[in-house]
Short mmCIF file of C-alpha atoms and ligand atoms in Angstrom, two decimals:
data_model
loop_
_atom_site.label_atom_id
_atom_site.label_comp_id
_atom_site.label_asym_id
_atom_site.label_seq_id
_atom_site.Cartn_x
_atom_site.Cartn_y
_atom_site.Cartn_z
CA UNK A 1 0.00 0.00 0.00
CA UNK A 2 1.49 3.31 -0.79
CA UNK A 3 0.40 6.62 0.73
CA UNK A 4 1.98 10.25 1.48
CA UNK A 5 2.49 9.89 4.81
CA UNK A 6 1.63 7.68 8.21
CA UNK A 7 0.92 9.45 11.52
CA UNK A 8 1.31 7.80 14.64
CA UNK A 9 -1.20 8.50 17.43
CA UNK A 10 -4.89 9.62 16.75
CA UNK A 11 -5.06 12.38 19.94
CA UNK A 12 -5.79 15.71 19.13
CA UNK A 13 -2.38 16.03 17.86
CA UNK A 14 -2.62 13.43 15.09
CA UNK A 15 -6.17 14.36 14.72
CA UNK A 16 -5.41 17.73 13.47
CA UNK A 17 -2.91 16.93 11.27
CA UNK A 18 -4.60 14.23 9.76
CA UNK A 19 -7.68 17.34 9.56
CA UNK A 20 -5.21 19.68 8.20
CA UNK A 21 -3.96 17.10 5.26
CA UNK A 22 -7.25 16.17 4.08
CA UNK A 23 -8.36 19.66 3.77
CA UNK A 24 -4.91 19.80 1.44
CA UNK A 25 -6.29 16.18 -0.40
CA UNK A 26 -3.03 14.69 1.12
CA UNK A 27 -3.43 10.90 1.23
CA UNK A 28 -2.28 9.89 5.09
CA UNK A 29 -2.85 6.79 7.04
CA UNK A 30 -2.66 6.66 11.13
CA UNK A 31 -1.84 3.80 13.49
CA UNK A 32 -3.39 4.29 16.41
CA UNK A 33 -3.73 2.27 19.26
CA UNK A 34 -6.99 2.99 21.02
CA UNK A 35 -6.60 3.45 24.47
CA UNK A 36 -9.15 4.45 27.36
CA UNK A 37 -7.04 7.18 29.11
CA UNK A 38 -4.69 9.08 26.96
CA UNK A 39 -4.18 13.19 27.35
CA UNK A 40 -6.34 13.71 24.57
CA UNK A 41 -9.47 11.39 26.48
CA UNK A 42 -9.19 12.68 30.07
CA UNK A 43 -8.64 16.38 29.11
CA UNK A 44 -11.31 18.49 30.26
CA UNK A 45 -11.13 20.66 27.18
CA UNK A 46 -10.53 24.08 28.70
CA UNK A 47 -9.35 27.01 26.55
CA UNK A 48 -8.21 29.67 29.06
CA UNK A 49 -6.22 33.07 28.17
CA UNK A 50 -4.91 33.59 31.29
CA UNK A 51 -2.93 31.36 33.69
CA UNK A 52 -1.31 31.15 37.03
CA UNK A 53 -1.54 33.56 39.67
CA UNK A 54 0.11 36.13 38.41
CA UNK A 55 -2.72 36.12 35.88
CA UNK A 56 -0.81 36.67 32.76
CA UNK A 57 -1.66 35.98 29.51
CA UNK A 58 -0.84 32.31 27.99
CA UNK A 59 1.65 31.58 25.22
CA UNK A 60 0.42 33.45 22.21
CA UNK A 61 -2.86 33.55 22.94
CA UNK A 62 -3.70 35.89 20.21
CA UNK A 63 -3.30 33.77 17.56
CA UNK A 64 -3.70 30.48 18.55
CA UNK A 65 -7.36 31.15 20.63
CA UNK A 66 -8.80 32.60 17.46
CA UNK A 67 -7.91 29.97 14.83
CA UNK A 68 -8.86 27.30 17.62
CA UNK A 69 -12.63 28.80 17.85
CA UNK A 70 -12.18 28.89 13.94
CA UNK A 71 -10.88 25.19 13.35
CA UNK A 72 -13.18 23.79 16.03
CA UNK A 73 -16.21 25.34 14.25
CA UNK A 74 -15.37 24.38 10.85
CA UNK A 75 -15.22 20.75 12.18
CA UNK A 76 -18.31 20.99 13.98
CA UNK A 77 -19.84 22.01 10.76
CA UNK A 78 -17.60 19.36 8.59
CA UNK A 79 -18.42 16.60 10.96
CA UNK A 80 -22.08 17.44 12.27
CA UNK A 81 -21.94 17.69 15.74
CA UNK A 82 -21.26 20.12 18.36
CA UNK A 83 -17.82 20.59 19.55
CA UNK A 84 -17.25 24.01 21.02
CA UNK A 85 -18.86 26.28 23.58
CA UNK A 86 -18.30 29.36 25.05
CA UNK A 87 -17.97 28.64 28.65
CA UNK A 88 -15.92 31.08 31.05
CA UNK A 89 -14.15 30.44 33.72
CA UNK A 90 -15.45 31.76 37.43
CA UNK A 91 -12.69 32.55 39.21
CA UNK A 92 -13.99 31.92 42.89
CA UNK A 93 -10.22 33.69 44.84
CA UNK A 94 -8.70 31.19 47.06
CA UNK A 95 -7.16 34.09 49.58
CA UNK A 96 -7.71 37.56 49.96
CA UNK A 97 -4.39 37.76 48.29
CA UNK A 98 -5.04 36.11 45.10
CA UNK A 99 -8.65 38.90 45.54
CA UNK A 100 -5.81 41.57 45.47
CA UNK A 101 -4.06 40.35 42.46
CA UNK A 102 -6.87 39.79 40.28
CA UNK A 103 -8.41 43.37 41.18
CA UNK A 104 -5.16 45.05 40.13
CA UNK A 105 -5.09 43.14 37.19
CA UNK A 106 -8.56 43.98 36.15
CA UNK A 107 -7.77 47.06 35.03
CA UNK A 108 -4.61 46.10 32.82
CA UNK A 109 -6.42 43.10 30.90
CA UNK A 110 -9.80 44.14 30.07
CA UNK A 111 -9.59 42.19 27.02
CA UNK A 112 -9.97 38.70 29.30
CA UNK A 113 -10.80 39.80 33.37
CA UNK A 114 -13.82 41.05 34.55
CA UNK A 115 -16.37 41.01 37.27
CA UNK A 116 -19.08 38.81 37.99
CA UNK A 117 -22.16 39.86 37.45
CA UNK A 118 -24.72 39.31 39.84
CA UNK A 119 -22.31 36.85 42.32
CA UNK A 120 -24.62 36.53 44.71
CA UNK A 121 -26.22 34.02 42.09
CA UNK A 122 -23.41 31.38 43.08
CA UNK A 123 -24.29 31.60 46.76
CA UNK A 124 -26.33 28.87 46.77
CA UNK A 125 -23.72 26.29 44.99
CA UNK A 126 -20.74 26.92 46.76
CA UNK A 127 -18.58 28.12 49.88
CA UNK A 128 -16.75 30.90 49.21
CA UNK A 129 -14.97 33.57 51.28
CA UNK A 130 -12.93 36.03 48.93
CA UNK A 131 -15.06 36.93 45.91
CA UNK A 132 -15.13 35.82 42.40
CA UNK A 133 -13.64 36.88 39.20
CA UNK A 134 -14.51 35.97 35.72
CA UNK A 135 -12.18 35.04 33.14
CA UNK A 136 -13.83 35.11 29.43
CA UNK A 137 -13.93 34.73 26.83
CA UNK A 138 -12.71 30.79 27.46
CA UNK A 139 -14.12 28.03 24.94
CA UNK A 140 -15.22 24.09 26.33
CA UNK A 141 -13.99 21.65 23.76
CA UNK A 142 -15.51 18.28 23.53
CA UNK A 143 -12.50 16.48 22.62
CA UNK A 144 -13.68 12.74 23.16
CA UNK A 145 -16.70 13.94 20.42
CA UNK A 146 -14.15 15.43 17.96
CA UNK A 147 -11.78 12.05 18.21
CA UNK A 148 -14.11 9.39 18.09
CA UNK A 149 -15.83 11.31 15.35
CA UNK A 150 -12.94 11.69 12.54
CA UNK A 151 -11.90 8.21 13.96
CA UNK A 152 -15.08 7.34 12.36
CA UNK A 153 -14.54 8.78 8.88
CA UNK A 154 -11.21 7.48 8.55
CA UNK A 155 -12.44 4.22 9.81
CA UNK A 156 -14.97 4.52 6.88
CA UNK A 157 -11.96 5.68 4.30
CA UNK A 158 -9.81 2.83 5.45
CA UNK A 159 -7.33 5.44 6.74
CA UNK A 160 -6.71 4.00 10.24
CA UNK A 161 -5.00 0.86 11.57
CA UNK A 162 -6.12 0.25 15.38
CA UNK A 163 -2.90 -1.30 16.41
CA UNK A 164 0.22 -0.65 18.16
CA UNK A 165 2.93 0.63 16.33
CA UNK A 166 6.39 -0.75 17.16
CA UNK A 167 9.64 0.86 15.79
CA UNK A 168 10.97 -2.70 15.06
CA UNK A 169 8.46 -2.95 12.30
CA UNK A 170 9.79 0.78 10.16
CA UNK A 171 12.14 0.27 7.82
CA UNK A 172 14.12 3.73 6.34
CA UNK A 173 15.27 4.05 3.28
CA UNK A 174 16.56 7.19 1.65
CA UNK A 175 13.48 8.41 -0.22
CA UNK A 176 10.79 7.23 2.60
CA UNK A 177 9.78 4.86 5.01
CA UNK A 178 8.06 1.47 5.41
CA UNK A 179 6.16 -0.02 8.32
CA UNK A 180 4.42 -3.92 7.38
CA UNK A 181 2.87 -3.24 3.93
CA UNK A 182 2.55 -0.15 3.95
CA UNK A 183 5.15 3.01 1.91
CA UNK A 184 4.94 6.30 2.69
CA UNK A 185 7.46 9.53 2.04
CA UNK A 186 7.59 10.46 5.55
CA UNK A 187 6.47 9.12 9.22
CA UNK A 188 4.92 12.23 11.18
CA UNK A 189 4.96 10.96 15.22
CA UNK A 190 2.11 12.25 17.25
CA UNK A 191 2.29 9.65 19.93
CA UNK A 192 2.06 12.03 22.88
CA UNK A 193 3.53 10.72 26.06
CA UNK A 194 5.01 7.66 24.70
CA UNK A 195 7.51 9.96 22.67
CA UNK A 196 9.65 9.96 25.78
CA UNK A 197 10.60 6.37 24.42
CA UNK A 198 10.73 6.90 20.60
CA UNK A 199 14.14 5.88 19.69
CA UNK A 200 14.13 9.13 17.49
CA UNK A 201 12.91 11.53 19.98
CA UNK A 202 14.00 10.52 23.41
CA UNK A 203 16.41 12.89 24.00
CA UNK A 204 13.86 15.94 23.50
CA UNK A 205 13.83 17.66 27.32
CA UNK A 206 10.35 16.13 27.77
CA UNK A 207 8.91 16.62 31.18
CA UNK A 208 6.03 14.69 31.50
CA UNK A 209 3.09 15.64 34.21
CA UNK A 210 0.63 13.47 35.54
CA UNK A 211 -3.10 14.75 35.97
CA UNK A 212 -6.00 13.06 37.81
CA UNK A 213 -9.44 13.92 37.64
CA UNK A 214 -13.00 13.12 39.37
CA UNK A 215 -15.72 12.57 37.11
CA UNK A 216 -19.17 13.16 39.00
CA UNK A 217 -22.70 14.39 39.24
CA UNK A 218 -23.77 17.38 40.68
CA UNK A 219 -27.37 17.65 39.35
CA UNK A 220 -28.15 21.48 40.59
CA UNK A 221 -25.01 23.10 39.83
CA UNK A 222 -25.46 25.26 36.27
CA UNK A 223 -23.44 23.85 33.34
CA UNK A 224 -23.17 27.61 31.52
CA UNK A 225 -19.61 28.10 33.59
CA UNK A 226 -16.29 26.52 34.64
CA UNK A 227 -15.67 27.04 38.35
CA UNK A 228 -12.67 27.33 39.52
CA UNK A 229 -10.80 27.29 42.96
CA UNK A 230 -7.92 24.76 44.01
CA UNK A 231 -9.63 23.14 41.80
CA UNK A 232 -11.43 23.07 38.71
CA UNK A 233 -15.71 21.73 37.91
CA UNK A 234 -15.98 21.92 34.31
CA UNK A 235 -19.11 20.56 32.60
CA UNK A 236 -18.06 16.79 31.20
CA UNK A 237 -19.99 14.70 29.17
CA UNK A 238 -24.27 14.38 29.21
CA UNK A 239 -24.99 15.66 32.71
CA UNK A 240 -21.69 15.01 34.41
CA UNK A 241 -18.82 17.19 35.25
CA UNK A 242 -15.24 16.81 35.37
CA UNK A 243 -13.11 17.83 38.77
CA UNK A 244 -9.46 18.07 38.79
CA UNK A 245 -6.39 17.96 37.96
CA UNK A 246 -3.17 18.11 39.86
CA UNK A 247 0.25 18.75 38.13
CA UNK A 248 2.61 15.96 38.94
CA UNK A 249 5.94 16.04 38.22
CA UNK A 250 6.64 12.92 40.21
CA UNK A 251 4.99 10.27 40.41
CA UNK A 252 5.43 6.79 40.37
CA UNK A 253 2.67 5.41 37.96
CA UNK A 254 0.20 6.66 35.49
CA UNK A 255 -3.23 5.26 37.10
CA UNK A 256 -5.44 6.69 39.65
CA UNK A 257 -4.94 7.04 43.42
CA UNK A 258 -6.53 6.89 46.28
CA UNK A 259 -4.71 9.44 48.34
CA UNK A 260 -6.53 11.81 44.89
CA UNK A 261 -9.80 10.83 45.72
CA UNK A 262 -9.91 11.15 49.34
CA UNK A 263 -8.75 14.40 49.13
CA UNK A 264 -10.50 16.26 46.33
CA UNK A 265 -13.80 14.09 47.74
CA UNK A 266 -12.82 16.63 51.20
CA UNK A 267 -12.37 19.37 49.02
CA UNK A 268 -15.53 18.81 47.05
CA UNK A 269 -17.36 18.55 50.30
CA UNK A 270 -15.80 21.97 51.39
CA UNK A 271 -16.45 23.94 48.44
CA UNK A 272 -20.00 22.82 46.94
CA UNK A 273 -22.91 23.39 49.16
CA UNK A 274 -25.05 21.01 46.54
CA UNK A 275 -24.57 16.90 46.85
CA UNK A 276 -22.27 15.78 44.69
CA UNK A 277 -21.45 11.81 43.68
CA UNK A 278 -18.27 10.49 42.04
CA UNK A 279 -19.41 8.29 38.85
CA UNK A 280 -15.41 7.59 38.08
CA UNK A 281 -11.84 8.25 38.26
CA UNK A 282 -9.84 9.20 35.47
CA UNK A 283 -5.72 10.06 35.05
CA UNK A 284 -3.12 10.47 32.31
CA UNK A 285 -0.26 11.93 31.80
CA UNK A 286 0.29 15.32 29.78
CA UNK A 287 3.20 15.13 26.80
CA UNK A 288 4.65 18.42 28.65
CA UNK A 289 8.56 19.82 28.35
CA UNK A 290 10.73 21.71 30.48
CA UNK A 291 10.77 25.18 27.44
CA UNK A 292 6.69 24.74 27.72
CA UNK A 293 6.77 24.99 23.70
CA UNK A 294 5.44 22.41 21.22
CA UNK A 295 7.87 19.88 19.22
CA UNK A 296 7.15 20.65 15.35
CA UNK A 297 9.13 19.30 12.76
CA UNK A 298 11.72 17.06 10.92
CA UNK A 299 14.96 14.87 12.59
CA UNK A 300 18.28 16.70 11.37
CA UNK A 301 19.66 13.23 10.72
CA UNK A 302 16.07 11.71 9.15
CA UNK A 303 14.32 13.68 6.99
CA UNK A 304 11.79 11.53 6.51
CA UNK A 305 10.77 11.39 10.02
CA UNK A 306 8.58 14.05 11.92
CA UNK A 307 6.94 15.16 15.30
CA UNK A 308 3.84 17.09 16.66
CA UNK A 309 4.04 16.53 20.15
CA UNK A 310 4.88 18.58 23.14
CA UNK A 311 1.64 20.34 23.91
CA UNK A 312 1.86 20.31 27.75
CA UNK A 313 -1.31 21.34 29.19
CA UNK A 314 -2.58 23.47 26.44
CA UNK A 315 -3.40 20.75 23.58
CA UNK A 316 -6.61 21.83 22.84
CA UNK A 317 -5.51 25.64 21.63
CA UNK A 318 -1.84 24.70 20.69
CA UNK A 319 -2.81 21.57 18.54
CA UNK A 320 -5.16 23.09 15.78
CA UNK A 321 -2.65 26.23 14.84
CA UNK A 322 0.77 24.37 14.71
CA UNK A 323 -0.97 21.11 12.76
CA UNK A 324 -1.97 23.38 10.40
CA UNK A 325 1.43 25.31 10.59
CA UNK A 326 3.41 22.00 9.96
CA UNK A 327 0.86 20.99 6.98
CA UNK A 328 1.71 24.81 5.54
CA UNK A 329 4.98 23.82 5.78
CA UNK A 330 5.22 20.63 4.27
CA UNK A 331 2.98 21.93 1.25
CA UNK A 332 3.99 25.25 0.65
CA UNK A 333 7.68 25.11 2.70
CA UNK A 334 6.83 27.86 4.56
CA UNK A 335 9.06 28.40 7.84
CA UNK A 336 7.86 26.70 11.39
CA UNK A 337 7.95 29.29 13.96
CA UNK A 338 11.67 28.78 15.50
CA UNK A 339 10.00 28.64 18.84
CA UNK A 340 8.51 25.34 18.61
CA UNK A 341 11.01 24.09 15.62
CA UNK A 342 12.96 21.18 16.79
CA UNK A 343 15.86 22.14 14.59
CA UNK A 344 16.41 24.05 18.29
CA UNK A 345 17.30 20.50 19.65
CA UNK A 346 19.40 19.70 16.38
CA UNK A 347 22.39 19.17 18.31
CA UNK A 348 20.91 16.72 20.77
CA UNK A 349 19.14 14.71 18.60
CA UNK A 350 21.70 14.80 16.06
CA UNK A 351 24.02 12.71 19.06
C1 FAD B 1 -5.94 15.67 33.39
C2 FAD B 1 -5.63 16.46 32.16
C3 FAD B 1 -6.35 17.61 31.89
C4 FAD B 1 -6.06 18.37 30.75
N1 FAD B 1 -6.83 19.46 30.47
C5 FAD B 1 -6.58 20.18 29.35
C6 FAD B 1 -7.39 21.29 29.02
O1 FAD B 1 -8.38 21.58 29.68
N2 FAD B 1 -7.07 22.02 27.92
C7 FAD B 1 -5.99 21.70 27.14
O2 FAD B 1 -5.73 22.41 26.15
N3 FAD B 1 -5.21 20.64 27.42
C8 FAD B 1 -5.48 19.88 28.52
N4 FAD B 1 -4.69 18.81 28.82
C9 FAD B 1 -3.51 18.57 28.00
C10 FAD B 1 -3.89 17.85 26.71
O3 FAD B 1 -4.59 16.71 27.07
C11 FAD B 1 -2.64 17.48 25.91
O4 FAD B 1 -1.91 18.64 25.59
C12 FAD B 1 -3.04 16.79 24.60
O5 FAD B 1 -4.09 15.91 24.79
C13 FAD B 1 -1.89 16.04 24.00
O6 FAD B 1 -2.35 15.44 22.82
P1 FAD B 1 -1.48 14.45 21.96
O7 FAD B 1 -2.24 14.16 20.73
O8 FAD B 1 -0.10 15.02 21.83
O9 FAD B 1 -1.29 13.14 22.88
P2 FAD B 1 -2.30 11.97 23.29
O10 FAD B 1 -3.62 12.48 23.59
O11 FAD B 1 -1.59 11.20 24.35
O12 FAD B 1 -2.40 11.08 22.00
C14 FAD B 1 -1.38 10.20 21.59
C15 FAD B 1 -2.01 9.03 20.87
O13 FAD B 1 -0.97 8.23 20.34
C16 FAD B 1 -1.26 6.87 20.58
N5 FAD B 1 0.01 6.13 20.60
C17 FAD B 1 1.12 6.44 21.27
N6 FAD B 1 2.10 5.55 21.01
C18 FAD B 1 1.55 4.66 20.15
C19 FAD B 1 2.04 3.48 19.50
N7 FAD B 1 3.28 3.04 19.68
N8 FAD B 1 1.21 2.79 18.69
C20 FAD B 1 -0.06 3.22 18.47
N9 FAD B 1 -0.57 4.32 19.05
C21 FAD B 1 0.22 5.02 19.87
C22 FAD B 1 -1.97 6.89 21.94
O14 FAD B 1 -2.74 5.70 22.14
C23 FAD B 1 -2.83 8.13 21.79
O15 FAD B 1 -4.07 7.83 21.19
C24 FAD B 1 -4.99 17.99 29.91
C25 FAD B 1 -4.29 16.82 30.18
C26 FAD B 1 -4.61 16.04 31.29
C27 FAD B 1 -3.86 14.76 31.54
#
C-alpha cells in the first residue's frame, strides 16, 4: 500500500494533522492504538487566556485562541456535531491575596478579566470567602466527540489501523519509510507521552506531568460556567462534570490514586454546598517539556521522520494552529515558527 504519509497517534495532535492534510487532499494513514485514558481522552477541554496567579496571559494567545474557535467550528460544521462552547471560567479567589491580584489586574487586561455579574447568584452552589472573578472569553472543547468522530470517517476511508505501532516494524530508506505493507514519504509521530521512548525523539527535554481527575454528578449546579478554585468543575460529558487535575511532576505510575480521591472528595465537600457523587476516576499523563513549547518538525539526521508533540497542558488551543502550521509547511515550505522548531534541539538529537 502506498500513501503520502503515516501518523502515529490519533489524539488531538494526530487528529489535526490528519484534519489539516485532508483539507490539502493529502493521502495519510494513522496507526493508532486505542486506548481508554490518553491526554487527549481525560482532558477536560478548557481554553483559558490567562494562567497562574500572576494572571498573565498564555503563550500566544492571540493567535492560537482565534484559529482554535475557527478550526473547532469548521469541524463541527464538517463533521455534524457540536464541539465548542463558550464557557468562562469563574474565578472563585482562594485568599484575599489572590482577591488583590486579580483586582489590580482587572484594570490592565480588560480584554480577558472582569467582574461577575450578579455573584450573589453562586451563593447557593458553593462556599466561598474572597469573591469571584470571571475570566472570558474561554471556549469548552468536547474532545472525546471530535476524536471518536474523525476516527469514524477514517475508519470509513480505510485510513486507520487500530494497532500498536512498534519501531521494530519501520524500515528507512533514503526516499521514505516502510512499516508492514505499507510506503509512505515520511512518518509524522504524534504519539504524545510515549515519545519519551521513541528511539528518534528521546532525548527531546520532555517533562512529562501526571493529571488526575473526578468525574461526577452534581445535578443542581449550572453547566453555563467553569468554576474554579484549588480546583477546577468543568461541565463533562451528558450531565456530568469533570473535577481536577493536579500537576505531577513525580509520580510513580500513570493510574489513579486513592490518596486523589480522598482528598479532592474533602475538598468537594468543602467547596459545593449542593450533593455531589463520584461516577469515576480518570488520570493520564500530559506530553509536557521543560521550554513549555510544542515539538514541530523534521529529525536533522532523518528527513523523513517528523513530530507534533509537546503540547503540555494546552493541547486543545496549541494543537489546531501548529498542525496546520506543519501541513503549511510541508505543502507550501513555509518556515515553522523557531520557537517550537525542533531544529532548536538539532544538536541533541543529532548525538
Ligand atoms: C488531566 C488532564 C487535563 C487536561 N486538560 C486540558 C485542558 O483543559 N485544555 C488543554 O488544552 N489541554 C489539557 N490537557 C492537555 C492535553 O490533554 C494534551 O496537551 C493533549 O491531549 C496532547 O495530545 P497528543 O495528541 O499530543 O497526545 P495523546 O492524547 O496522548 O495522543 C497520543 C495518541 O498516540 C497513541 N500512541 C502512542 N504511542 C503509540 C504506538 N506506539 N502505537 C499506536 N498508538 C500510539 C496513543 O494511544 C494516543 O491515542 C490535559 C491533560 C490532562 C492529563
Amino acid at each position: 500500500m502506498q500513501t503520502e504519509y503515516i501518523i502515529v497517534g490519533q489524539g488531538i495532535c494526530g487528529t489535526f494533522l490528519s484534519y489539516y492534510l485532508t483539507k490539502k487532499g493529502i493521502q495519510h494513514i494513522i496507526i493508532d492504538e486505542s486506548k481508554p485514558q490518553t491526554a487527549s481522552k481525560v482532558a477536560s477541554g478548557v481554553i483559558n487566556p490567562i494562567t497562574g496567579r500572576r494572571l498573565v496571559r498564555t503563550w500566544m494567545i492571540e493567535e492560537v485562541m482565534p484559529f482554535a474557535v475557527a478550526a473547532y467550528r469548521e469541524l463541527e460544521k464538517e463533521l455534524n456535531c457540536n464541539l465548542i462552547r463558550q464557557t468562562n471560567i469563574i474565578d472563585f479567589h482562594t485568599t484575599p491575596q489572590m482577591k488583590l491580584a486579580f483586582d489590580e489586574r482587572l484594570p490592565q487586561e480588560q480584554e480577558y478579566l472582569s467582574v461577575v455579574d450578579n455573584q450573589q447568584q453562586f451563593d447557593k452552589y458553593f462556599n466561598y470567602y474572597f469573591g469571584a472573578g470571571e475570566i472570558n472569553p474561554c471556549w469548552l472543547i468536547d474532545i472525546n466527540i471530535l476524536m471518536s468522530e474523525w476516527r469514524k470517517k477514517l475508519t470509513t476511508e480505510n485510513t486507520l489501523s487500530d494497532e500498536y505501532f512498534s519501531v521494530e516494524n519501520l524500515e528507512i530508506h533514503e526516499l521514505g519509510v516502510t512499516y508492514k505493507n505499507i510506503n509512505a514519504k515520511k512518518i509524522i509521530f504524534c504519539d504524545g507521552v510515549s515519545g519519551t521512548d521513541n528511539p528518534w525523539f528521546k532525548l527531546l527535554p520532555y517533562a512529562p506531568n501526571k493529571g488526575e481527575v473526578l468525574i461526577v454528578e452534581i445535578d443542581d449546579l449550572p453547566r453555563n460556567n467553569i468554576y474554579k478554585t484549588n480546583l477546577s468543575i468543568v461541565p463533562w460529558k451528558e450531565n456530568l462534570f469533570w473535577v481536577g487535575s493536579t500537576y505531577e511532576w513525580k509520580f510513580e505510575h500513570p493510574n489513579p490514586t486513592d490518596i486523589f480521591r480522598e482528598k479532592t472528595e474533602i475538598l468537594l465537600n468543602q467547596w459545593l454546598k449542593v450533593p455531589f457523587k463520584v461516577i469515576n476516576h480518570l488520570s493520564s499523563v500530559r506530553p509536557a517539556n521543560i521550554e513549555r513549547r510544542p515539538f514541530v518538525g523534521f529529525h536533522p539526521l532523518h528527513p523523513q521522520i517528523g513530530i507534533l508533540n509537546g503540547m503540555g497542558t494546552k493541547g486543545c488551543s496549541l494543537a489546531p494552529y501548529f498542525a496546520n502550521e506543519f501541513v503549511e509547511h510541508l505543502t507550501d515550505n513555509t518556515n515553522i515558527n523557531p520557537s517550537v522548531d525542533i531544529k532548536r534541539f538539532a544538536k541533541i538529537l543529532s548525538k
